[in-house]
Coordinates of C-alpha atoms and ligand atoms in Angstrom, one line a residue:
X113 CA -16.0 -26.2 -12.1
X114 CA -13.3 -26.0 -14.5
X115 CA -10.2 -26.6 -12.9
X116 CA -8.3 -22.6 -12.4
X117 CA -11.4 -21.6 -11.6
X118 CA -12.1 -19.3 -9.0
X119 CA -14.4 -20.6 -6.7
X120 CA -15.8 -17.4 -5.0
X121 CA -14.2 -14.9 -2.1
X122 CA -11.1 -17.0 -0.4
X123 CA -10.6 -20.9 -2.7
X124 CA -9.3 -21.4 -5.5
X125 CA -8.8 -25.1 -7.2
X126 CA -5.4 -24.7 -8.3
X127 CA -5.4 -26.5 -12.0
X128 CA -2.9 -29.9 -10.5
X129 CA -3.4 -31.7 -7.5
X130 CA -1.6 -30.4 -4.7
X131 CA 2.2 -32.6 -5.1
X132 CA 2.5 -34.9 -2.3
X133 CA 6.2 -35.4 -2.5
X134 CA 7.0 -35.4 1.5
X135 CA 9.6 -33.8 2.1
X136 CA 7.5 -30.5 0.6
X137 CA 4.3 -31.3 2.1
X138 CA 6.3 -31.2 5.9
X139 CA 7.6 -28.1 4.4
X140 CA 4.1 -26.9 4.0
X141 CA 3.5 -27.8 7.4
X142 CA 5.3 -25.7 9.6
X143 CA 5.6 -22.7 7.7
X144 CA 1.9 -23.0 8.8
X145 CA 3.0 -23.3 11.9
X146 CA 4.7 -20.6 11.8
X147 CA 2.2 -18.3 9.6
X148 CA -0.6 -19.1 12.4
X149 CA 1.5 -17.9 15.3
X150 CA 2.0 -14.9 12.8
X151 CA -2.1 -14.2 12.8
X152 CA -1.9 -15.2 16.9
X153 CA 0.5 -12.0 17.0
X154 CA -1.7 -9.7 14.0
X155 CA -4.8 -10.8 16.2
X156 CA -2.6 -9.4 19.6
X157 CA -1.7 -6.1 17.6
X158 CA -5.5 -5.3 16.1
X159 CA -6.8 -5.8 19.8
X160 CA -4.0 -3.1 21.3
X161 CA -4.7 -0.3 18.7
X162 CA -8.9 -1.2 19.0
X163 CA -10.1 -1.4 21.8
X164 CA -7.4 -2.8 25.0
X165 CA -7.6 -0.7 27.8
X166 CA -4.7 1.7 28.1
X167 CA -3.8 -0.1 31.2
X168 CA -3.0 -3.3 29.4
X169 CA 0.8 -2.1 27.4
X170 CA 3.0 -3.4 30.0
X171 CA 2.1 -6.8 29.0
X172 CA 0.7 -6.6 25.9
X173 CA 4.4 -5.6 25.0
X174 CA 5.4 -8.4 27.0
X175 CA 3.7 -11.1 25.3
X176 CA 4.4 -9.8 22.0
X177 CA 7.8 -9.5 22.6
X178 CA 7.7 -13.4 23.6
X179 CA 5.5 -14.3 20.3
X180 CA 7.6 -13.0 18.2
X181 CA 11.0 -14.5 19.9
X182 CA 9.0 -17.5 19.3
X183 CA 8.3 -16.8 15.6
X184 CA 11.4 -16.4 14.7
X185 CA 12.8 -19.1 16.4
X186 CA 10.3 -21.6 14.2
X187 CA 11.1 -19.1 10.9
X188 CA 14.1 -19.9 11.0
X189 CA 14.8 -22.9 11.9
X190 CA 17.5 -24.9 10.4
X191 CA 14.6 -27.9 9.4
X192 CA 12.8 -25.7 7.3
X193 CA 16.1 -24.4 5.5
X194 CA 16.8 -28.3 4.8
X195 CA 13.9 -28.6 3.8
X196 CA 13.7 -26.4 1.1
X197 CA 17.5 -27.4 0.0
X198 CA 15.7 -31.0 -0.4
X199 CA 12.7 -29.6 -2.2
X200 CA 14.3 -27.1 -4.6
X201 CA 15.7 -30.0 -5.7
X202 CA 12.9 -32.0 -6.6
X203 CA 11.7 -28.5 -9.1
X204 CA 12.0 -30.2 -13.0
X205 CA 11.4 -33.1 -11.2
X206 CA 8.5 -34.6 -8.8
X207 CA 7.5 -31.2 -8.5
X208 CA 7.0 -29.6 -11.8
X209 CA 8.8 -26.4 -12.9
X210 CA 6.5 -22.8 -13.1
X211 CA 3.8 -25.2 -11.2
X212 CA 2.4 -23.4 -8.2
X213 CA 4.1 -25.6 -5.7
X214 CA 7.4 -23.9 -7.3
X215 CA 6.8 -20.6 -6.9
X216 CA 5.1 -21.8 -3.3
X217 CA 9.2 -22.5 -2.9
X218 CA 11.3 -19.5 -4.6
X219 CA 8.3 -17.9 -2.2
X220 CA 9.7 -20.0 1.1
X221 CA 13.0 -19.2 -0.1
X222 CA 12.6 -15.1 -0.2
X223 CA 11.2 -15.7 3.3
X224 CA 13.8 -18.0 5.0
X225 CA 16.8 -16.2 3.7
X226 CA 15.0 -12.7 4.3
X227 CA 14.9 -13.8 8.6
X228 CA 18.5 -16.0 8.4
X229 CA 20.5 -14.1 6.9
X230 CA 20.6 -11.1 9.1
X231 CA 23.2 -11.7 11.6
X232 CA 22.0 -12.4 15.6
X233 CA 24.0 -8.6 16.3
X234 CA 22.7 -6.1 13.8
X235 CA 19.0 -7.6 14.7
X236 CA 19.7 -6.6 18.1
X237 CA 22.0 -3.5 17.1
X238 CA 18.8 -2.7 13.9
X239 CA 16.0 -3.4 16.8
X240 CA 17.4 0.0 19.2
X241 CA 19.6 1.8 16.8
X242 CA 15.8 2.6 15.2
X243 CA 13.9 2.6 18.3
X244 CA 15.6 5.8 19.7
X245 CA 16.2 7.2 16.5
X246 CA 12.1 7.2 16.0
X247 CA 12.4 8.7 19.6
X248 CA 14.8 10.8 18.1
X249 CA 13.0 12.0 14.8
X250 CA 9.9 12.7 17.2
X251 CA 11.5 15.3 19.2
X252 CA 14.4 16.7 15.8
X253 CA 10.6 17.2 13.8
X254 CA 8.7 18.8 16.8
X255 CA 11.7 21.2 16.8
X256 CA 11.9 21.4 13.2
X257 CA 15.5 20.5 13.9
X258 CA 17.2 18.3 11.3
X259 CA 20.2 18.6 12.9
X260 CA 19.0 17.0 16.0
X261 CA 18.3 13.9 13.7
X262 CA 20.9 13.9 11.6
X263 CA 23.5 11.7 13.4
X264 CA 20.8 9.6 14.1
X265 CA 19.3 9.1 10.4
X266 CA 23.1 8.7 10.0
X267 CA 23.4 5.7 11.6
X268 CA 20.6 4.0 10.5
X269 CA 21.7 4.8 7.1
X270 CA 25.0 2.7 7.9
X271 CA 22.3 0.1 9.0
X272 CA 21.2 -0.6 5.9
X273 CA 24.1 0.0 4.1
X274 CA 25.0 -3.6 6.4
X275 CA 21.5 -5.6 6.3
X276 CA 21.9 -5.7 2.0
X277 CA 25.1 -6.2 1.8
X278 CA 24.0 -9.4 4.0
X279 CA 21.3 -9.5 2.2
X280 CA 23.7 -9.7 -0.7
X281 CA 23.4 -7.3 -3.9
X282 CA 21.9 -8.6 -7.0
X283 CA 24.5 -8.7 -9.7
X284 CA 24.9 -5.7 -11.7
X285 CA 22.6 -3.8 -9.8
X286 CA 22.7 -1.7 -6.2
X287 CA 22.5 -2.0 -2.1
X288 CA 18.9 -0.1 -2.5
X289 CA 17.8 -3.9 -4.1
X290 CA 18.1 -5.5 -2.2
X291 CA 16.3 -3.5 0.4
X292 CA 13.4 -2.7 -2.2
X293 CA 13.6 -6.6 -1.7
X294 CA 12.0 -7.1 1.6
X295 CA 8.7 -5.3 0.6
X296 CA 8.5 -5.4 -4.1
X297 CA 10.2 -8.9 -4.1
X298 CA 12.0 -8.9 -8.2
X299 CA 12.0 -5.3 -9.0
X300 CA 15.1 -2.9 -8.9
X301 CA 16.1 0.3 -8.3
X302 CA 16.9 1.0 -11.9
X303 CA 13.5 -0.6 -13.1
X304 CA 11.4 2.0 -10.2
X305 CA 14.0 4.7 -12.1
X306 CA 12.5 3.9 -15.6
X307 CA 9.1 4.2 -15.0
X308 CA 9.2 7.0 -12.0
X309 CA 11.0 9.4 -14.4
X310 CA 8.6 10.1 -17.4
X311 CA 5.9 10.8 -14.9
X312 CA 7.9 13.3 -12.8
X313 CA 8.3 14.8 -16.1
X314 CA 4.6 14.7 -16.9
X315 CA 3.2 14.8 -13.8
X316 CA 5.6 18.2 -13.1
X317 CA 4.6 19.6 -15.9
X318 CA 0.4 18.7 -15.8
X319 CA 0.7 20.8 -12.2
X320 CA 2.4 24.1 -13.5
X321 CA -1.0 24.2 -15.7
X322 CA -3.2 23.3 -13.2
X323 CA -1.4 26.1 -10.8
X324 CA -2.6 28.7 -13.7
X325 CA -5.4 27.6 -14.7
X326 CA -8.5 30.1 -14.6
X327 CA -10.8 28.0 -13.2
X328 CA -11.8 27.9 -9.6
X329 CA -12.7 24.4 -7.8
X330 CA -15.1 25.2 -5.1
X331 CA -14.6 22.2 -1.9
X332 CA -17.1 24.5 0.0
X333 CA -19.5 20.9 0.0
X334 CA -16.3 19.4 1.8
X335 CA -17.1 20.9 5.2
X336 CA -20.6 19.9 5.5
X337 CA -20.8 18.8 8.7
X338 CA -21.4 15.2 9.4
X339 CA -22.1 13.3 13.3
X340 CA -19.0 10.5 13.4
X341 CA -22.3 7.7 13.6
X342 CA -24.0 9.3 10.6
X343 CA -20.6 8.2 9.7
X344 CA -19.6 5.3 9.8
X345 CA -23.3 3.8 9.5
X346 CA -23.0 5.1 5.5
X347 CA -19.5 3.9 5.6
X348 CA -20.8 0.4 6.7
X349 CA -24.0 0.6 4.3
X350 CA -20.5 1.6 1.0
X351 CA -18.3 -1.6 2.5
X352 CA -21.1 -4.0 1.8
X353 CA -22.4 -2.6 -1.7
X354 CA -18.5 -3.8 -2.2
X355 CA -18.5 -6.5 -1.6
X356 CA -16.3 -6.5 1.4
X357 CA -17.7 -9.8 3.2
X358 CA -18.9 -8.0 7.0
X359 CA -19.6 -11.9 7.7
X360 CA -15.5 -12.0 7.4
X361 CA -14.7 -8.8 8.4
X362 CA -15.6 -5.7 10.3
X363 CA -14.5 -1.8 10.4
X364 CA -13.5 -0.9 13.7
X365 CA -12.4 3.1 15.1
X366 CA -8.2 4.1 15.0
X367 CA -6.1 6.6 15.4
X368 CA -4.8 5.3 11.8
X369 CA -6.7 3.8 9.7
X370 CA -5.5 0.1 8.8
X371 CA -6.4 -3.1 7.4
X372 CA -4.8 -6.2 9.5
X373 CA -5.8 -9.7 7.4
X374 CA -6.1 -11.3 10.4
X375 CA -6.6 -14.5 9.7
X376 CA -9.0 -16.5 6.7
X377 CA -12.7 -15.3 7.1
X378 CA -11.7 -12.6 9.6
X379 CA -10.0 -9.6 7.5
X380 CA -10.3 -6.1 10.1
X381 CA -10.3 -2.7 8.4
X382 CA -10.2 0.9 10.8
X383 CA -11.2 4.4 9.9
X384 CA -11.6 7.7 11.4
X385 CA -14.0 9.7 11.4
X386 CA -13.7 13.9 11.4
X387 CA -16.9 16.1 12.2
X388 CA -15.8 17.8 9.3
X389 CA -14.9 16.8 6.0
X390 CA -16.1 13.3 5.8
X391 CA -14.7 12.5 2.9
X392 CA -11.7 11.3 4.5
X393 CA -13.0 8.9 6.4
X394 CA -15.0 8.0 2.9
X395 CA -12.0 6.9 1.2
X396 CA -9.4 6.4 3.9
X397 CA -12.8 3.7 4.2
X398 CA -12.5 2.6 1.0
X399 CA -8.4 2.7 0.7
X400 CA -8.5 0.1 3.1
X401 CA -11.5 -2.4 1.8
X402 CA -9.5 -2.3 -1.3
X403 CA -6.8 -4.0 1.1
X404 CA -9.3 -6.0 2.5
X405 CA -10.6 -7.1 -0.1
X406 CA -7.5 -8.4 -1.5
X407 CA -7.7 -9.8 1.9
X408 CA -10.7 -11.8 1.6
X409 CA -9.9 -12.8 -1.7
X410 CA -7.0 -14.7 -1.2
X411 CA -6.4 -18.0 -1.6
X412 CA -6.4 -18.5 2.5
X413 CA -8.3 -21.7 2.7
X414 CA -7.3 -25.1 1.0
X415 CA -4.0 -26.8 0.4
X416 CA -2.0 -23.5 0.3
X417 CA -2.7 -22.6 3.3
X418 CA -0.1 -21.0 5.8
X419 CA 1.9 -20.9 2.9
X420 CA 3.7 -18.0 0.5
X421 CA 0.7 -19.3 -1.9
X422 CA -2.0 -17.6 0.0
X423 CA -0.3 -14.2 0.6
X424 CA -0.3 -10.8 -1.4
X425 CA 2.6 -10.5 -3.6
X426 CA 3.8 -7.3 -2.7
X427 CA 3.5 -4.2 -1.0
X428 CA 2.3 -1.9 -4.6
X429 CA -0.2 -4.6 -5.8
X430 CA -1.7 -4.8 -2.4
X431 CA -1.2 -0.4 -1.9
X432 CA -2.8 -0.9 -5.6
X433 CA -6.1 -2.5 -5.2
X434 CA -6.5 -0.3 -2.0
X435 CA -5.6 2.9 -4.8
X436 CA -8.1 0.8 -7.0
X437 CA -11.4 1.5 -4.5
X438 CA -10.3 4.8 -3.4
X439 CA -9.4 6.9 -6.4
X440 CA -9.8 5.2 -10.0
X441 CA -13.9 4.4 -8.4
X442 CA -14.6 6.7 -5.4
X443 CA -13.4 10.0 -7.0
X444 CA -15.0 8.7 -10.2
X445 CA -18.7 10.7 -11.3
X446 CA -19.7 7.9 -12.0
X447 CA -19.2 6.5 -8.0
X448 CA -21.3 9.6 -6.8
X449 CA -23.8 9.7 -9.9
X450 CA -24.8 6.6 -6.8
X451 CA -23.5 7.8 -4.1
X452 CA -25.4 11.1 -3.9
X453 CA -29.1 10.7 -3.5
X454 CA -27.7 7.7 0.0
X455 CA -25.4 10.8 0.7
X456 CA -28.0 12.5 1.8
X457 CA -30.7 9.5 2.6
X458 CA -27.2 8.2 5.0
X459 CA -26.9 12.1 6.4
X460 CA -30.7 12.6 7.2
X461 CA -30.9 15.3 9.4
X462 CA -27.0 16.6 8.5
X463 CA -27.7 16.8 5.2
X464 CA -28.4 20.2 3.8
X465 CA -25.5 20.3 2.4
X466 CA -26.5 17.4 0.5
X467 CA -30.3 18.9 -0.4
X468 CA -28.9 20.7 -3.4
X469 CA -25.4 19.2 -4.4
X470 CA -24.9 18.0 -8.1
X471 CA -22.5 15.3 -8.7
X472 CA -20.6 17.7 -10.6
X473 CA -19.9 19.9 -7.5
X474 CA -18.9 16.2 -5.5
X475 CA -16.7 15.3 -9.1
X476 CA -15.0 18.4 -8.9
X477 CA -14.5 18.5 -5.3
X478 CA -12.8 15.6 -5.1
X479 CA -10.5 16.0 -7.7
X480 CA -8.6 19.5 -6.1
X481 CA -4.9 19.3 -7.3
X482 CA -3.3 21.6 -4.5
X483 CA 0.6 21.6 -4.2
X484 CA 1.2 20.8 -0.5
X485 CA 3.9 20.1 2.1
X486 CA 2.7 17.1 3.4
X487 CA 3.1 14.1 1.7
X488 CA -0.2 12.0 3.7
X489 CA -2.2 15.0 3.0
X490 CA -1.6 15.8 -0.8
X491 CA -3.9 14.9 -3.6
X492 CA -4.2 12.1 -6.1
X493 CA -2.2 14.9 -8.5
X494 CA 0.9 16.5 -6.3
X495 CA 1.2 12.7 -4.8
X496 CA 3.5 11.1 -6.5
X497 CA 5.5 13.7 -6.7
X498 CA 5.8 13.3 -2.9
X499 CA 6.8 9.8 -3.3
X500 CA 9.2 10.3 -6.2
X501 CA 12.1 12.6 -4.1
X502 CA 11.5 10.4 -0.7
X503 CA 13.1 7.4 -3.9
X504 CA 15.7 9.9 -5.0
X505 CA 17.3 10.4 -2.0
X506 CA 16.7 7.7 0.1
X507 CA 18.5 6.0 -3.0
X508 CA 21.4 8.5 -3.0
X509 CA 22.0 8.7 0.8
X510 CA 22.5 4.3 0.9
X511 CA 24.8 4.4 -2.2
X512 CA 26.8 7.4 -0.5
X513 CA 26.4 10.1 -3.1
X514 CA 24.4 11.9 -1.0
X515 CA 26.1 12.8 2.7
X516 CA 22.5 12.9 5.4
X517 CA 24.0 16.8 6.3
X518 CA 22.4 17.9 2.4
X519 CA 19.6 16.0 3.0
X520 CA 17.3 19.4 4.1
X521 CA 19.0 20.6 1.3
X522 CA 18.6 18.7 -1.6
X523 CA 14.9 17.9 -0.5
X524 CA 14.1 21.6 -0.1
X525 CA 15.5 22.0 -4.2
X526 CA 13.1 18.6 -4.7
X527 CA 10.3 20.5 -4.0
X528 CA 11.0 23.3 -5.5
X529 CA 11.1 22.2 -9.3
X530 CA 8.9 19.5 -8.5
X531 CA 6.5 20.7 -7.1
X532 CA 6.8 24.7 -7.6
X533 CA 6.8 25.2 -3.6
X534 CA 9.1 26.7 -1.4
X535 CA 9.7 24.8 1.9
X536 CA 9.3 26.7 5.0
X537 CA 10.8 24.1 7.6
X538 CA 12.5 20.6 8.3
X539 CA 9.0 20.1 10.2
X540 CA 6.8 19.9 6.7
X541 CA 10.1 19.2 5.2
X542 CA 12.4 16.6 5.4
X543 CA 11.4 15.4 9.1
X544 CA 8.2 15.0 8.3
X545 CA 7.9 10.6 7.5
X546 CA 8.4 8.2 10.3
X547 CA 10.0 5.6 8.0
X548 CA 13.5 6.5 7.5
X549 CA 13.9 6.6 11.1
X550 CA 12.7 3.2 11.6
X551 CA 14.5 1.5 9.1
X552 CA 11.8 1.3 5.8
X553 CA 14.2 2.3 3.1
X554 CA 12.8 1.3 -0.3
X555 CA 9.8 1.2 1.6
X556 CA 8.5 4.3 0.3
X557 CA 8.4 3.1 -4.5
X558 CA 5.9 0.8 -3.4
X559 CA 3.0 3.7 -2.8
X560 CA 3.7 5.4 -6.1
X561 CA 3.7 1.3 -7.6
X562 CA 0.7 0.8 -5.4
X563 CA -0.8 3.6 -8.2
X564 CA 1.0 2.7 -11.6
X565 CA -0.4 -0.8 -11.3
X566 CA -3.8 0.9 -10.5
X567 CA -4.0 2.9 -13.3
X568 CA -2.4 0.1 -15.7
X569 CA -5.2 -2.3 -14.0
X570 CA -8.1 -0.1 -14.3
X571 CA -7.5 0.6 -18.3
X572 CA -7.6 -3.5 -18.6
X573 CA -10.8 -4.0 -16.4
X574 CA -12.3 -1.6 -18.8
X575 CA -11.6 -2.4 -21.9
X576 CA -13.0 -6.5 -20.0
X577 CA -15.8 -5.0 -18.7
X578 CA -16.7 -2.5 -21.4
X579 CA -20.1 -1.4 -19.6
X580 CA -18.3 -0.9 -15.6
X581 CA -19.1 3.1 -15.3
X582 CA -23.0 1.9 -16.5
X583 CA -22.3 -0.5 -13.8
X584 CA -21.0 1.8 -11.4
X585 CA -23.6 4.5 -11.6
X586 CA -25.7 2.2 -10.4
X587 CA -24.4 0.4 -7.3
X588 CA -23.4 -2.1 -9.7
X589 CA -19.7 -3.0 -8.2
X590 CA -20.4 -7.6 -8.2
X591 CA -18.5 -7.1 -12.2
X592 CA -15.0 -5.5 -11.3
X593 CA -14.4 -7.8 -7.8
X594 CA -15.3 -10.5 -9.6
X595 CA -13.3 -9.9 -11.9
X596 CA -10.1 -8.3 -9.4
X597 CA -10.9 -12.0 -7.8
X598 CA -10.1 -13.9 -10.5
X599 CA -7.3 -12.2 -11.9
X600 CA -5.1 -10.7 -9.4
X601 CA -5.8 -12.2 -5.8
X602 CA -7.2 -16.1 -6.8
X603 CA -3.0 -15.8 -7.5
X604 CA -1.8 -14.6 -4.0
X605 CA 1.9 -15.0 -4.6
X606 CA 2.1 -16.9 -7.8
X607 CA 4.2 -14.3 -9.5
X608 CA 5.5 -11.8 -9.2
X609 CA 4.0 -8.1 -9.3
X610 CA 5.8 -7.1 -13.1
X611 CA 5.0 -10.6 -14.0
X612 CA 1.5 -10.7 -12.7
X613 CA 0.9 -6.6 -14.6
X614 CA 2.3 -8.3 -18.2
X615 CA 0.3 -11.4 -17.8
X616 CA -2.7 -9.1 -17.1
X617 CA -2.8 -6.3 -18.8
X618 CA 0.1 -7.5 -22.0
X619 CA 2.7 -5.0 -21.2
X620 CA 5.6 -4.3 -18.4
X621 CA 4.4 -1.6 -16.3
X622 CA 3.8 2.0 -17.8
X623 CA 3.4 5.4 -16.8
X624 CA 1.2 5.8 -19.4
X625 CA -2.2 4.9 -17.9
X626 CA -1.1 6.5 -14.8
X627 CA -0.7 9.7 -16.4
X628 CA -4.0 9.3 -19.1
X629 CA -5.8 9.5 -15.9
X630 CA -5.1 12.3 -14.4
X631 CA -4.6 14.4 -17.6
X632 CA -7.8 13.2 -18.8
X633 CA -9.2 13.8 -15.0
X634 CA -7.3 17.0 -14.1
X635 CA -8.1 18.2 -17.6
X636 CA -11.6 18.1 -17.6
X637 CA -11.2 19.9 -14.0
X638 CA -9.4 22.4 -14.4
X639 CA -10.3 23.2 -17.9
X640 CA -6.9 22.7 -19.4
X641 CA -7.2 23.1 -23.9
X642 CA -3.4 20.9 -24.1
X643 CA -4.6 18.1 -22.2
X644 CA -2.7 15.3 -23.3
Ligands
ZN821 ZN1 -2.9 0.9 1.8

């Protein structure tokens, strides 16, 4: 196999032999130990969500607390800092500029700085404040009373400002950039705004046109009742068909679906089943599988095991993988022309509703577009507007241009302007998400970045694999998976998201591909004459 070519899941042959400089070798060893401890914590976390009996909760908290302390100690040890500094001195000398090793050192520096730049006092205050704030948020949401939560949001925002100051605001940038670096390294608030602004205008226009459309789209087929066991069996079948390696992963049931890439050869997905609306579990499973395929495709084995090079780039890129399988594959006509006969077969006696259903019925039903209040229930067309509202508000809160007390008013005004909705109360308004109570500021935009990256990658993939739609309609997903393995997964964290996007698609990130996708699809479903 030629150098630099992916050799299947979990394996990647670097174009050069791994560097053997003693500092680099020792650094990798220490970082790998931290990563192994992290994988133990992930396993404990997965078990807690899936099979642990309720009685184990106190002991588990103790186990996790002790382990978290050990991980933090190891992660922040001075030895790692010294070795990173020594290796940085070698870049351009014994470590080639632009090499995978140089990228690895850059990422180890980032991780080390994130772990060490916050003083213990701030870390402790953060932990106590966010834990109380999330409790207060729960009560405030139940009562739909923002005033109850406001003082806590104020405290959390103050801590976020302190955190950003400790991380260091990049030259010419803003505090928000320092927080973004935790989730989406390398991108700035201004860069996000430049992509989001045209996206918002076009999306808002599209949604208004959909709202005026006279076309009726029936979603009746989605309320067919399908028992959880039949849904689970079909979910497993879809995972297998799409190339998720069941020998190196599994699918279980939890309240909140997630994917945990625990260790090399061990990627676990979860989903949840409702008696009706079988597509919730189906798309939930495909979404997590997209994350899971990324985890299975990362170069976790070999010389870079346990180092940043074996890890994922960012939340945005991770989400691009899940959204691609969920929305670009799963909500396509081609997917349904393959899946419908299998649905009939798997759902057996429960498949009555699907007997006379046509591919077009399913395609239209899963592509409706209706503005709604709750982000996590939003459809593909309206989802990103929910995200943009949060991005605009949290950025303004952090810069101080928006006062906490004014959040509900601004929130409601934006829902009216972008989605045409009158928010009835704070529970369905600015109190709906848990993120701010945990201090997760800078996290929201990664959801939309994921959709944008997915759309831009999807256009490129369709140029490279010209018969992809025909393949999908035959249930042949191998070429798509192989392309993602080779062009995205195999690089691990070698490139930053923006760099990988340009390298793979030839262009910087733009709102155009996602808008072409949505305008094309919704234009068809709703018969919009002026679909651009
Ligand atoms: Zn996701």
